[in-house]
PDB file of C-alpha atoms and ligand atoms in Angstrom:
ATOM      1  CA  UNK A   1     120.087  90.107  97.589  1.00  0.00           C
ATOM      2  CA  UNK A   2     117.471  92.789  97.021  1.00  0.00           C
ATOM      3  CA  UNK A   3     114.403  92.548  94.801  1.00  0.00           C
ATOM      4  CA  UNK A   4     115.660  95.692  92.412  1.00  0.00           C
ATOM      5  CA  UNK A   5     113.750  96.147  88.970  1.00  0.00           C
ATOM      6  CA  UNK A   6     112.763  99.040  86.884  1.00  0.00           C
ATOM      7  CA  UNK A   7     109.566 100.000  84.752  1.00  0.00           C
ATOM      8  CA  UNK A   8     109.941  97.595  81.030  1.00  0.00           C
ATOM      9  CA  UNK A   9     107.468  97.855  78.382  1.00  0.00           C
ATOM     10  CA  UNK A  10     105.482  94.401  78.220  1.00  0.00           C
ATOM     11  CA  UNK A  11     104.724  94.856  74.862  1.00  0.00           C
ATOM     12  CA  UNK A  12     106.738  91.879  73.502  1.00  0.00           C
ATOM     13  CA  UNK A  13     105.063  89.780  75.731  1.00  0.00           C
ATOM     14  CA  UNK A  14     105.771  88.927  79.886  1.00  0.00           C
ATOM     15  CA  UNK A  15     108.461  85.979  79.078  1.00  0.00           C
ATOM     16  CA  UNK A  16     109.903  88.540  77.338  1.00  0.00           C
ATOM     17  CA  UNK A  17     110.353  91.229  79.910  1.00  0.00           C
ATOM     18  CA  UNK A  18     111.908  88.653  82.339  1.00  0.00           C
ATOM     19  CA  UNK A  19     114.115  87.929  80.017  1.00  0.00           C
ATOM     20  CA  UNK A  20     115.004  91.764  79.626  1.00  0.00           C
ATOM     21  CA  UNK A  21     114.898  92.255  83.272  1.00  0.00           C
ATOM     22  CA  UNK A  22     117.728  89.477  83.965  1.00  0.00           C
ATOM     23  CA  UNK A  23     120.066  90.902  81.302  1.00  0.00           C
ATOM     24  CA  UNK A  24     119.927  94.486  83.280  1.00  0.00           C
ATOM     25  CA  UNK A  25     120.593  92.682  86.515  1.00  0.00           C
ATOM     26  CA  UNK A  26     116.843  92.876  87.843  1.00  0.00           C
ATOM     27  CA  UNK A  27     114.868  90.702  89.478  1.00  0.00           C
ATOM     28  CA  UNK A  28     111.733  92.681  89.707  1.00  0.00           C
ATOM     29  CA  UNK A  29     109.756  95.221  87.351  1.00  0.00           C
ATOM     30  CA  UNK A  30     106.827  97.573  86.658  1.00  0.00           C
ATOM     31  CA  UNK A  31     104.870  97.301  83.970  1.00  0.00           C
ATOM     32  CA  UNK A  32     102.349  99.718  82.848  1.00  0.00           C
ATOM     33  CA  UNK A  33      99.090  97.891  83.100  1.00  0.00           C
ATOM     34  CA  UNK A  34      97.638  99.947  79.847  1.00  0.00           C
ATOM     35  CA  UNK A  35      98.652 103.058  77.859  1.00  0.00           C
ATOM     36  CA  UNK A  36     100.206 105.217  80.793  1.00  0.00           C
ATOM     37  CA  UNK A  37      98.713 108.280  78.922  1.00  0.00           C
ATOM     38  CA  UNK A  38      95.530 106.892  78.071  1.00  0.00           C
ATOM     39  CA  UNK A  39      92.992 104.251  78.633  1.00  0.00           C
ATOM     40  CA  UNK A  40      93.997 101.261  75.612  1.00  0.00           C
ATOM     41  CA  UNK A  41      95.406  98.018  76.940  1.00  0.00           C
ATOM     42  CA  UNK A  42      96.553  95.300  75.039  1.00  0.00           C
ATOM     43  CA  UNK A  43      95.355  91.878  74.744  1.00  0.00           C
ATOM     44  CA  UNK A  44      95.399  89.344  77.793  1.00  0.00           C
ATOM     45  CA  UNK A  45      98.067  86.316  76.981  1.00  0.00           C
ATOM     46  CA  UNK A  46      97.102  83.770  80.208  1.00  0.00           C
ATOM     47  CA  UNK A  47      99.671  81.130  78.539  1.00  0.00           C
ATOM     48  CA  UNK A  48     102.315  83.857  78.171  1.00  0.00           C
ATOM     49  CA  UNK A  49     101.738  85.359  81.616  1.00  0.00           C
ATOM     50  CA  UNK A  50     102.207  81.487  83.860  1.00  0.00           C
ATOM     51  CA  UNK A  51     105.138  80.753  81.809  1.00  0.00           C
ATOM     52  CA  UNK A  52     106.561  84.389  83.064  1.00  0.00           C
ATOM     53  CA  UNK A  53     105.439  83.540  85.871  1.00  0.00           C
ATOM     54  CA  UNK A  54     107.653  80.087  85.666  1.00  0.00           C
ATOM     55  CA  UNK A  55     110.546  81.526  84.456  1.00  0.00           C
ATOM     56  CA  UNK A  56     110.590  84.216  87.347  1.00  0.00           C
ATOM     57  CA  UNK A  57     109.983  81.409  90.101  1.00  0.00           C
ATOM     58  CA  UNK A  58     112.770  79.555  88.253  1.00  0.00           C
ATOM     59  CA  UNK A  59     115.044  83.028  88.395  1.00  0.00           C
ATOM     60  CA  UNK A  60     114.584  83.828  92.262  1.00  0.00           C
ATOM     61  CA  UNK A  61     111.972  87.376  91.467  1.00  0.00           C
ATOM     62  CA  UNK A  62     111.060  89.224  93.639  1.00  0.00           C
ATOM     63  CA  UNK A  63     107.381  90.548  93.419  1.00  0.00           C
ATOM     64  CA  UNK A  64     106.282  92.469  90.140  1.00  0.00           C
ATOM     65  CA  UNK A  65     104.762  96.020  91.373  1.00  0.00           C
ATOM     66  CA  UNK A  66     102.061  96.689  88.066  1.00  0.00           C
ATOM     67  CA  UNK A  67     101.449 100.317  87.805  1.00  0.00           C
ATOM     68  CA  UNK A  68      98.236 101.958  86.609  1.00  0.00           C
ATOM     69  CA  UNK A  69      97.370 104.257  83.959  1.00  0.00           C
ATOM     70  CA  UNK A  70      98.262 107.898  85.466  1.00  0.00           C
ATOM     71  CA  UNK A  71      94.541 109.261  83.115  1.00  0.00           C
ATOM     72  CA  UNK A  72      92.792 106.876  85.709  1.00  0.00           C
ATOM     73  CA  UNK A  73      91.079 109.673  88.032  1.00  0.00           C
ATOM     74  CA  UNK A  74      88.901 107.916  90.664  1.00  0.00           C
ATOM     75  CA  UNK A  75      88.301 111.274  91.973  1.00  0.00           C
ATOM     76  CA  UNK A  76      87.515 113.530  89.248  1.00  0.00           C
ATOM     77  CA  UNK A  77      84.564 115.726  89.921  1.00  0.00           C
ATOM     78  CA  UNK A  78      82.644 114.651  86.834  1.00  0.00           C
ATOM     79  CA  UNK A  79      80.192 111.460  87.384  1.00  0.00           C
ATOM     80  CA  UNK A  80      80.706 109.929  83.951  1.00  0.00           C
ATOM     81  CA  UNK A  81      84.398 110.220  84.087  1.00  0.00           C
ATOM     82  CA  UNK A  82      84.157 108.724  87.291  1.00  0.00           C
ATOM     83  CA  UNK A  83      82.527 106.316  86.472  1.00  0.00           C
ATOM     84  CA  UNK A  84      84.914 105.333  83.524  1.00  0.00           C
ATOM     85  CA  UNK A  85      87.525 105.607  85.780  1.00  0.00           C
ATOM     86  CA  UNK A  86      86.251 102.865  88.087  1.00  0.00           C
ATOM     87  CA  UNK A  87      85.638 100.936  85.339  1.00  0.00           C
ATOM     88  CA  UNK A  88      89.234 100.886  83.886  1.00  0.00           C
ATOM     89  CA  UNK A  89      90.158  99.889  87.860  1.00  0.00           C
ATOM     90  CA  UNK A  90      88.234  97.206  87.478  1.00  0.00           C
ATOM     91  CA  UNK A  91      89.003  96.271  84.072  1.00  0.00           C
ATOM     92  CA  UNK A  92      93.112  96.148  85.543  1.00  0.00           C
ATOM     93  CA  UNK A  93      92.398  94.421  88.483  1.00  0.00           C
ATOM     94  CA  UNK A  94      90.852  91.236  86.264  1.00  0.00           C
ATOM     95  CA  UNK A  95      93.804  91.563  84.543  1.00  0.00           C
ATOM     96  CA  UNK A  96      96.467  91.104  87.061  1.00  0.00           C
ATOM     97  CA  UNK A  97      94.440  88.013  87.947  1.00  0.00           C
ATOM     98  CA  UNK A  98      96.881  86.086  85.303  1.00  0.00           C
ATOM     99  CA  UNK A  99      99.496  87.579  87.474  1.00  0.00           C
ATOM    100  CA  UNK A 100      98.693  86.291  91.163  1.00  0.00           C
ATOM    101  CA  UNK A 101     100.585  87.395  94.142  1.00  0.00           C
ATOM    102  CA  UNK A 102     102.166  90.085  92.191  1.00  0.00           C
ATOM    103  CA  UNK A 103     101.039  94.381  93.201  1.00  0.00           C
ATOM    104  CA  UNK A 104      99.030  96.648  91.707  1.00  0.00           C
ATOM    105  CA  UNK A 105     100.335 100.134  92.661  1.00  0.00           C
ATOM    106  CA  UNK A 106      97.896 103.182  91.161  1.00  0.00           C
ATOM    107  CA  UNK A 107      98.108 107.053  92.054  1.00  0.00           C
ATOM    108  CA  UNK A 108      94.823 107.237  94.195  1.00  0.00           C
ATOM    109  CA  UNK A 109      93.712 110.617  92.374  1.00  0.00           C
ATOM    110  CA  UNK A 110      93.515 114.234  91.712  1.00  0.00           C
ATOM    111  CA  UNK A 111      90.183 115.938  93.740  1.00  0.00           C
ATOM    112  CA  UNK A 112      89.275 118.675  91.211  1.00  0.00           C
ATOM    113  CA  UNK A 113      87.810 121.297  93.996  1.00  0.00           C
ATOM    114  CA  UNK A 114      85.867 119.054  95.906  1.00  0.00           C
ATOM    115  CA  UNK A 115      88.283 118.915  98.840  1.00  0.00           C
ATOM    116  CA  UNK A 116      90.791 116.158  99.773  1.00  0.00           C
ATOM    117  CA  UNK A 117      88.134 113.961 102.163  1.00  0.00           C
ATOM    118  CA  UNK A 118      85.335 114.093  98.919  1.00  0.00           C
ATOM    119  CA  UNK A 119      88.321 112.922  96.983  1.00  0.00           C
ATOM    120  CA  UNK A 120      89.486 109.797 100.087  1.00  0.00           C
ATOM    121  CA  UNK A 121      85.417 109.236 100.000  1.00  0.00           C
ATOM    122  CA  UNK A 122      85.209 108.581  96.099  1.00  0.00           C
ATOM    123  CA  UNK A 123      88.838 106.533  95.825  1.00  0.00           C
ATOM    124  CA  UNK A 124      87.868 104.503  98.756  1.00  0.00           C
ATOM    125  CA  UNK A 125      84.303 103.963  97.374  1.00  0.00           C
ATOM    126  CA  UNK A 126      85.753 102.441  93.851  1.00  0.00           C
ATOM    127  CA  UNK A 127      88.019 100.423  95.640  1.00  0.00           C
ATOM    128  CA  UNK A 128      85.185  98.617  97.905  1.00  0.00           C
ATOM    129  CA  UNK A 129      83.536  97.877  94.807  1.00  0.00           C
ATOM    130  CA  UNK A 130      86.604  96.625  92.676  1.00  0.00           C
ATOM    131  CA  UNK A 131      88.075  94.504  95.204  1.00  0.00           C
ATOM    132  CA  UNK A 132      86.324  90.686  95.420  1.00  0.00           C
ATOM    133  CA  UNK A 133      86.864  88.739  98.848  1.00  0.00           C
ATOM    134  CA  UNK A 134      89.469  86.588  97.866  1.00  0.00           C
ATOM    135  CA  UNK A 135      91.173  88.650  95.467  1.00  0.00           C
ATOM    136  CA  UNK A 136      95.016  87.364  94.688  1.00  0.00           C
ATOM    137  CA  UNK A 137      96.595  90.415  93.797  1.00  0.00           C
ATOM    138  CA  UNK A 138      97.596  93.470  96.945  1.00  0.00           C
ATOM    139  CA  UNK A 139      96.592  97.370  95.528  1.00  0.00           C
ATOM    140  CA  UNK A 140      98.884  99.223  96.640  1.00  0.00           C
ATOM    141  CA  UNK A 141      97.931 103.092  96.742  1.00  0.00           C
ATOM    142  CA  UNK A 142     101.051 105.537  95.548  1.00  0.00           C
ATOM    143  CA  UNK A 143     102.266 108.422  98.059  1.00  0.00           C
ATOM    144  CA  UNK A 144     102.124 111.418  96.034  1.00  0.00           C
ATOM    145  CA  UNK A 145     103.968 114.532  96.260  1.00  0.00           C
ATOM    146  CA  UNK A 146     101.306 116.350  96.882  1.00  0.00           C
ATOM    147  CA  UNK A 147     101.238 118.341  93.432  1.00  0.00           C
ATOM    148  CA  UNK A 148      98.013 120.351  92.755  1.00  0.00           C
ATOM    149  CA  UNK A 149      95.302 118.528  94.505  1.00  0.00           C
ATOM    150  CA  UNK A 150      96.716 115.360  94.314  1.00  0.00           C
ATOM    151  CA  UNK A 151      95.134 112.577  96.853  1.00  0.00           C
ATOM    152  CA  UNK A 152      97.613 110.944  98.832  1.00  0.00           C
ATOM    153  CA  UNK A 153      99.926 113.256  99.753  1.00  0.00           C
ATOM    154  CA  UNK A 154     100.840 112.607 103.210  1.00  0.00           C
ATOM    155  CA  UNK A 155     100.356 109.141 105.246  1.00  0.00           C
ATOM    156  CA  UNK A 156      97.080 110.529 107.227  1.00  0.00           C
ATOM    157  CA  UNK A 157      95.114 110.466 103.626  1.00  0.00           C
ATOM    158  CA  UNK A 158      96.691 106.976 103.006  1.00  0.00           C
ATOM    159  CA  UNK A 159      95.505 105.836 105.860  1.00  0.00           C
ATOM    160  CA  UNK A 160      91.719 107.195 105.494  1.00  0.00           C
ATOM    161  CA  UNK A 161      91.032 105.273 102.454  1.00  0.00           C
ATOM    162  CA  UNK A 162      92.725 102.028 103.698  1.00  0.00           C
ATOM    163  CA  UNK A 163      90.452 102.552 106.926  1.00  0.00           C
ATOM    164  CA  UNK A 164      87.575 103.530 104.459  1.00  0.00           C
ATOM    165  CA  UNK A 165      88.414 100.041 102.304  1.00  0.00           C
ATOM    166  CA  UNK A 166      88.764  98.036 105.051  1.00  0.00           C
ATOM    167  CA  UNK A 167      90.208  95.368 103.050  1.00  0.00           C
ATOM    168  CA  UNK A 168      93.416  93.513 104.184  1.00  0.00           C
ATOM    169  CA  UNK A 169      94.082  93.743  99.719  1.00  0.00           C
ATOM    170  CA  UNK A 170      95.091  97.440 100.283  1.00  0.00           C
ATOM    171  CA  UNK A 171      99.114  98.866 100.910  1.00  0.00           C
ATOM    172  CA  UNK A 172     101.467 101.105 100.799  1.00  0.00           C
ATOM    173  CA  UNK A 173     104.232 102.011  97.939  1.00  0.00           C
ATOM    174  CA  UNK A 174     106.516 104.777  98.993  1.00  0.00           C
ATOM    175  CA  UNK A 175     108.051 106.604  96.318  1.00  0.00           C
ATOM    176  CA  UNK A 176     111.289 108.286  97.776  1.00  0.00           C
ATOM    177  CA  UNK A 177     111.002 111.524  95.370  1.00  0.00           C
ATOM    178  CA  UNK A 178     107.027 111.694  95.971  1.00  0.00           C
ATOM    179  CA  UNK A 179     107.445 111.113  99.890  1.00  0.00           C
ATOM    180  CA  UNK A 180     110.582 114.032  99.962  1.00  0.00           C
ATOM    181  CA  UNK A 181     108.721 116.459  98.155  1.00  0.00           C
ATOM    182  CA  UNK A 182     106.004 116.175 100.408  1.00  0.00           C
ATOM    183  CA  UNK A 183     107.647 117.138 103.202  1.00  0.00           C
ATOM    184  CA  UNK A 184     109.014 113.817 104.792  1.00  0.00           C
ATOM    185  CA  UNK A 185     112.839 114.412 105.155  1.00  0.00           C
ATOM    186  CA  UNK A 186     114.038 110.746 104.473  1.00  0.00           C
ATOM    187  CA  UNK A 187     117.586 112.567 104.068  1.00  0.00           C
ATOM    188  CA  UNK A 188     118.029 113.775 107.733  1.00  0.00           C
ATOM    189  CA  UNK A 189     115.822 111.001 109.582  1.00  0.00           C
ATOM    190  CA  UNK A 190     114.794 108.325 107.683  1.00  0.00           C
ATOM    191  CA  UNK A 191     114.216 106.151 110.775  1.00  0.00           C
ATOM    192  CA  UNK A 192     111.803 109.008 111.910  1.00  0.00           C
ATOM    193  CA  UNK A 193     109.943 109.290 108.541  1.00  0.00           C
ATOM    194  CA  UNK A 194     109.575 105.164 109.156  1.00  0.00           C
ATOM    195  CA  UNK A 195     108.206 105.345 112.372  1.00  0.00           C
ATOM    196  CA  UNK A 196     106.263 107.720 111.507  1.00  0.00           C
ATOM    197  CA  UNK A 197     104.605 106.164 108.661  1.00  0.00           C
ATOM    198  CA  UNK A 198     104.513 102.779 111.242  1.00  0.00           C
ATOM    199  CA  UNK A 199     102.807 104.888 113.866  1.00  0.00           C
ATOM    200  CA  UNK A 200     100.103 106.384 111.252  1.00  0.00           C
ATOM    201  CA  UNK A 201      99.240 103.731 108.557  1.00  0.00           C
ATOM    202  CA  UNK A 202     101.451 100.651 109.994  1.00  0.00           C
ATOM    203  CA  UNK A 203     104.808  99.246 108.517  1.00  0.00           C
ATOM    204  CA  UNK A 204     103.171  95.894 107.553  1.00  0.00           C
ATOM    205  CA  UNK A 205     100.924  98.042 105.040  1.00  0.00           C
ATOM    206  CA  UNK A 206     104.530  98.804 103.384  1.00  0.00           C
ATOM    207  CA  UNK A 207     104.253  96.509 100.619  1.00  0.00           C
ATOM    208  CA  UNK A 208     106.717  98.240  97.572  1.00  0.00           C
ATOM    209  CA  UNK A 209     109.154 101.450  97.090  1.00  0.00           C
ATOM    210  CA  UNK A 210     109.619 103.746  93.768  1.00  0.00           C
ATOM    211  CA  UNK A 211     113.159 104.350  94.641  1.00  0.00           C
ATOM    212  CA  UNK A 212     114.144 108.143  92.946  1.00  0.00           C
ATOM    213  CA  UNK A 213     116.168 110.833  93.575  1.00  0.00           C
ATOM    214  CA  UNK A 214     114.311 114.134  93.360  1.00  0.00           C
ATOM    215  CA  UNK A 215     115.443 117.669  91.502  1.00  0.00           C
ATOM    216  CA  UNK A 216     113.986 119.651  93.911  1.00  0.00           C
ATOM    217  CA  UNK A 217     114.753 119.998  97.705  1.00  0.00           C
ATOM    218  CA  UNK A 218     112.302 118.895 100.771  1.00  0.00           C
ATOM    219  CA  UNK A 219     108.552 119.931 100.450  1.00  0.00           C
ATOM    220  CA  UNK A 220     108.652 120.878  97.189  1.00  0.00           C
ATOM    221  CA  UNK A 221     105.266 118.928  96.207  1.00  0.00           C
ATOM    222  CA  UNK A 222     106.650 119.221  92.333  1.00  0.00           C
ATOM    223  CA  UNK A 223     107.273 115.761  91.461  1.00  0.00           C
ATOM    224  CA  UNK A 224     110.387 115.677  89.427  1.00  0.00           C
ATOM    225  CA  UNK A 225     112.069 112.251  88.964  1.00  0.00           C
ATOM    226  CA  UNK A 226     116.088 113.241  88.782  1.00  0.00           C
ATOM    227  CA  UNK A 227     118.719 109.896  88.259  1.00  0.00           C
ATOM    228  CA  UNK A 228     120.234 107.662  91.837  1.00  0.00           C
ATOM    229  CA  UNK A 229     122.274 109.899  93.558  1.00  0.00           C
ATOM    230  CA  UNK A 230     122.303 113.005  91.327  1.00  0.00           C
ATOM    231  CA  UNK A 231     119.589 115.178  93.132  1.00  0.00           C
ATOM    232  CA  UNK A 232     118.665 116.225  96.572  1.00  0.00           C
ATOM    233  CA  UNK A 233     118.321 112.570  98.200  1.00  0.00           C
ATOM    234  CA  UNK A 234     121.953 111.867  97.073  1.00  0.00           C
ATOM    235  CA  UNK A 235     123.504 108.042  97.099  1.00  0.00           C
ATOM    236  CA  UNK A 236     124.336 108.145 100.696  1.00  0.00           C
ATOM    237  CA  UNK A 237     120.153 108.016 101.599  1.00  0.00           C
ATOM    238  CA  UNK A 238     119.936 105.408  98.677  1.00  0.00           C
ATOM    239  CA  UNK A 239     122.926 103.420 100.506  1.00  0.00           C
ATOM    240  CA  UNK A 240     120.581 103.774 103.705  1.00  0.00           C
ATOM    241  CA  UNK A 241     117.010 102.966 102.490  1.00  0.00           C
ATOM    242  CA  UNK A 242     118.626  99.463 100.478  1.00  0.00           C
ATOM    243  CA  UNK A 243     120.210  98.157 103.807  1.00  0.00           C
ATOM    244  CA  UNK A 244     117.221  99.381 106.448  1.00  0.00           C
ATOM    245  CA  UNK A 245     115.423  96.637 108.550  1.00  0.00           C
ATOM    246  CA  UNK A 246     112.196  97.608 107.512  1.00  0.00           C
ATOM    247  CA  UNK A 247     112.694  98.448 103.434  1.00  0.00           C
ATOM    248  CA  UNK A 248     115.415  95.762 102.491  1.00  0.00           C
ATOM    249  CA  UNK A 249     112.894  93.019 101.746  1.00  0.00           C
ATOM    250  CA  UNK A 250     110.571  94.929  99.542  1.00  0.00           C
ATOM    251  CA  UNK A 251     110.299  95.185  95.770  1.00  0.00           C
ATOM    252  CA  UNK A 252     112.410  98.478  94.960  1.00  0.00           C
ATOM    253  CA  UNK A 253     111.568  99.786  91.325  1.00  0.00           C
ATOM    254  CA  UNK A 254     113.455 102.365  90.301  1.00  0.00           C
ATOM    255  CA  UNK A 255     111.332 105.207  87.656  1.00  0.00           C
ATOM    256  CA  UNK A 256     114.413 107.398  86.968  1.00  0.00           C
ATOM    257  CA  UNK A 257     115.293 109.336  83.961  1.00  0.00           C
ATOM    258  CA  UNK A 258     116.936 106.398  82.040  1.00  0.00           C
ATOM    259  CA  UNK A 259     116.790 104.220  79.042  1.00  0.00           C
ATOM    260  CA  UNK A 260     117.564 100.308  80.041  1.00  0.00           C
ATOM    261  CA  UNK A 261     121.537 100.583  79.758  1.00  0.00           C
ATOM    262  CA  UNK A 262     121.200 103.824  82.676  1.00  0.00           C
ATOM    263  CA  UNK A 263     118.906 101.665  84.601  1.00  0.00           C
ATOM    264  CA  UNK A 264     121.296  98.315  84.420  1.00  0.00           C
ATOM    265  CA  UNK A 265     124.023 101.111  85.908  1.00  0.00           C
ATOM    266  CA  UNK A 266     121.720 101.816  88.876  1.00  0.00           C
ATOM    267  CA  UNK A 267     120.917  98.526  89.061  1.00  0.00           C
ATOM    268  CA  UNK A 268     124.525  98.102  89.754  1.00  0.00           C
ATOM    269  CA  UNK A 269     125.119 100.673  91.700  1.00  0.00           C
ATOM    270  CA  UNK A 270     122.681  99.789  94.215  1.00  0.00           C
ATOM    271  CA  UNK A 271     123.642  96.328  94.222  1.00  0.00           C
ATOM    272  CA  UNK A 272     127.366  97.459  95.091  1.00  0.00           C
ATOM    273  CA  UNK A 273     125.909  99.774  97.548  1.00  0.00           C
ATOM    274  CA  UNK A 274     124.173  96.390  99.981  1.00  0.00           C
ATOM    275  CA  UNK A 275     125.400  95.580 102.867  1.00  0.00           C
TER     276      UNK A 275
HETATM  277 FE1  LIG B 301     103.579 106.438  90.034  1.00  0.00          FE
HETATM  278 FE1  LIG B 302     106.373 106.560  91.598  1.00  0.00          FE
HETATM  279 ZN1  LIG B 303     106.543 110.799  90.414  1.00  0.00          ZN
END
């Protein structure tokens, strides 16, 4: 059985998006940890959160994978929206403190001309500060597609800032459209884009996967989420990544082009497709 979820809205509350997440065949989810678009986040709810928490003991989950706000730039050139930018980190990382064990996956930034290793230098420098020894929750840093000046577009850079970190807090969550478009041809060798990624960062830094299929072909560094099986990556590399050694045990969140009753389908689909 693999830990397969989608991203659900939390806004009704985190016993609530359990319960949404078993009647689409889940047993795993992202959640955004604030307004995806913006910086406003709702209320905490600690009673709310343990009894989720319960319930998804209770119903076999698989580890949530929390996603941040795609506005938070820990990169940006300007100090004060740096700054702010930290901040918000911070502010999401108390959060997910109601939601212990669980992952905190972020895009690790845009550099705005100041090169990619200013950028690893600033992203690694928030992180040092955000993260407290002892810390229950694992950040895991997005692989990009390498859009624009996007930070983390190739395993090298994710590997700088976890070096940088030096915290055993910080991982890895590949997203199969991000990780295409940048060049890594999961489609024709999948066990050499693993090994490679083990031989540069380390596999046990692997912590979570985005799993979507991608509109445009390899190395297109454009970033364009297409539905399981209906772009380049095609169901066969889906059927491949859901049974491999090395990927079957992680949380798998699929951020496809879908409303819940498409993502119950892939759900499905995926599930049929185990071995
Ligand atoms: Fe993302
Ligand atoms: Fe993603
Ligand atoms: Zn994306």
């Amino acid at each position: 059985m693999r830990y397969i979820g989608c991203h659900l809205s939390t806004t009704g509350g985190f016993v609530s998006t359990v319960k949404t997440a078993c009647g689409i065949g889940a047993n795993t989810f992202a959640f955004f940890t604030r307004n995806p678009r913006g910086s406003r986040a709702k209320e905490e709810d600690p009673a709310d959160c343990a009894a989720a928490m319960a319930l998804m003991r209770e119903s076999g989950f698989g580890t949530l994978v929390a996603h941040g706000s795609y506005t938070m730039n820990l990169c940006t050139a300007d100090p004060e929206a740096r700054e702010f930018a930290a901040q918000i980190l911070c502010d999401d990382l108390r959060r997910m403190r109601l939601l212990p064990g669980n992952y905190y996956n972020f895009h690790p930034g845009s550099h705005v001309g100041q090169g990619t290793d200013a950028g690893i230098e600033m992203i690694s420098d928030a992180l040092k500060k955000a993260l407290a020894p002892g810390y229950p929750v694992t950040v895991l840093l997005e692989a990009m597609a390498g859009k624009g000046s996007e930070v983390g577009g190739d395993f090298a850079q994710l590997k700088k800032i976890i070096d940088c970190v030096g915290s055993d807090n910080v991982g890895v969550c590949l997203d199969t459209c991000h990780i295409f478009d940048g060049g890594y041809d999961i489609v024709n060798d999948l066990d050499g884009v693993l090994a490679e990624f083990d031989c540069v960062v380390g596999i046990d830094r692997l912590k979570a996967l985005h799993l979507n299929d991608s509109k445009n072909p390899l190395g297109s560094h454009k970033d364009r989420h297409e539905c399981i099986g209906e772009g380049y990556l095609g169901m066969e590399t889906f059927q491949k990544i859901i049974n491999h050694p090395a990927l079957k045990e992680l949380p798998m969140i699929l951020e496809t082009p879908n409303e819940l009753p498409g993502y119950q389908k892939e759900i499905a689909l995926l599930r049929a497709a185990e071995r």
